Coordinates of C-alpha atoms in Angstrom, one line a residue:
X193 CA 9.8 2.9 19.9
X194 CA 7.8 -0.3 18.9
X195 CA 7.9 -2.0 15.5
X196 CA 4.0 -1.0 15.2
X197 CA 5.1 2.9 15.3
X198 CA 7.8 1.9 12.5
X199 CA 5.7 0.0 10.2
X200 CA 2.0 0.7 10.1
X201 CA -0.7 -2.5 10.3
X202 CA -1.1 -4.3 6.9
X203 CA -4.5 -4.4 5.6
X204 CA -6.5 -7.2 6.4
X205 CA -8.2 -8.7 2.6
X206 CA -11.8 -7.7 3.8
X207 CA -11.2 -4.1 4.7
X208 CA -8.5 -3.9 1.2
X209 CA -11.2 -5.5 -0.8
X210 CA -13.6 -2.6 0.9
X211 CA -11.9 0.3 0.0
X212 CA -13.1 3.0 -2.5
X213 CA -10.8 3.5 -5.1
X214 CA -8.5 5.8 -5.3
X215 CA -7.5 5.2 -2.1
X216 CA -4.8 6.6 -0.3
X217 CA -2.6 4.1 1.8
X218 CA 1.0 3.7 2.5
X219 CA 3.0 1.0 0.8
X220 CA 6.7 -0.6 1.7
X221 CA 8.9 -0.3 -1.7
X222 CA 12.2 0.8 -1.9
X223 CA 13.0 -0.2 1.1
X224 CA 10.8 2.8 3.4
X225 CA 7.0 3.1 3.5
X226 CA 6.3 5.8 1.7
X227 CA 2.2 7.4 1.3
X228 CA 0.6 6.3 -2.1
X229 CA -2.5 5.9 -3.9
X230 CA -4.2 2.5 -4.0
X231 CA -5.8 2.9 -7.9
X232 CA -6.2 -1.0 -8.6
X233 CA -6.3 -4.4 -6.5
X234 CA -5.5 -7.5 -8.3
X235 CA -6.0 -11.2 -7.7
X236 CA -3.1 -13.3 -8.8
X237 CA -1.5 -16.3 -8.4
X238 CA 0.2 -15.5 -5.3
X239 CA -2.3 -13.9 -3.6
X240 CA -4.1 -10.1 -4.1
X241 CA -1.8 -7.5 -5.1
X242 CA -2.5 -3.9 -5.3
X243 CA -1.2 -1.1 -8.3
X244 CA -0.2 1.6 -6.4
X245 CA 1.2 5.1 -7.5
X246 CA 3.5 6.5 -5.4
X247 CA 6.8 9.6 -5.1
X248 CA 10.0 7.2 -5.3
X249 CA 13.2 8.3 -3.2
X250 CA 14.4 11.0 -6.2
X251 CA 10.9 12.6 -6.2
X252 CA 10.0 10.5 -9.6
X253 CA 6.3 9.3 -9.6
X254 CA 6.5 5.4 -10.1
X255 CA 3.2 3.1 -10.2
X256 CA 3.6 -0.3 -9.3
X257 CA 2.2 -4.1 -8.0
X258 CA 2.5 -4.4 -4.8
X259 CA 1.3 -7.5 -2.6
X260 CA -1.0 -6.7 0.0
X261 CA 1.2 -7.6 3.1
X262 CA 3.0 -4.5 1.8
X263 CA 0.5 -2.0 1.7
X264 CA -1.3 -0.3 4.7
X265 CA -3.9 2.2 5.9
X266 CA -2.2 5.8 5.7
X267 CA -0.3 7.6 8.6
X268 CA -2.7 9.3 10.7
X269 CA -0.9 13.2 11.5

């Protein structure tokens, strides 16, 4: 198995900055990426960060900033 079948291609910043919102994507948090919703992007000191709402690892919703290297286009089925 390659690393690209393990962790999906990060957004590059045109194609994040390009995205309808809501917009569903997968993000890396708690250590596993796990399918969210992209409802915000913001631009920050370190960079563009996104606020993302997403099922945490007990099935408790959670929303959170998460940088952009961290967030990627959804699974394709």
């Amino acid at each position: 198995m390659t690393d690209s079948a393990v962790r999906p291609q990060v957004y590059d910043l045109r194609l994040f900055l390009q995205l309808s919102l809501p917009a569903h994507v997968a993000c890396w948090v708690d250590s596993a990426w796990r399918p969210a919703w992209l409802v915000s992007r913001l631009h920050c000191g370190d960079g563009w960060v996104g606020l993302v709402q997403y099922e945490g690892p007990t099935g408790q919703e959670h929303t959170a900033r998460v940088a952009l290297d961290r967030i990627a286009p959804p699974p394709r089925v």
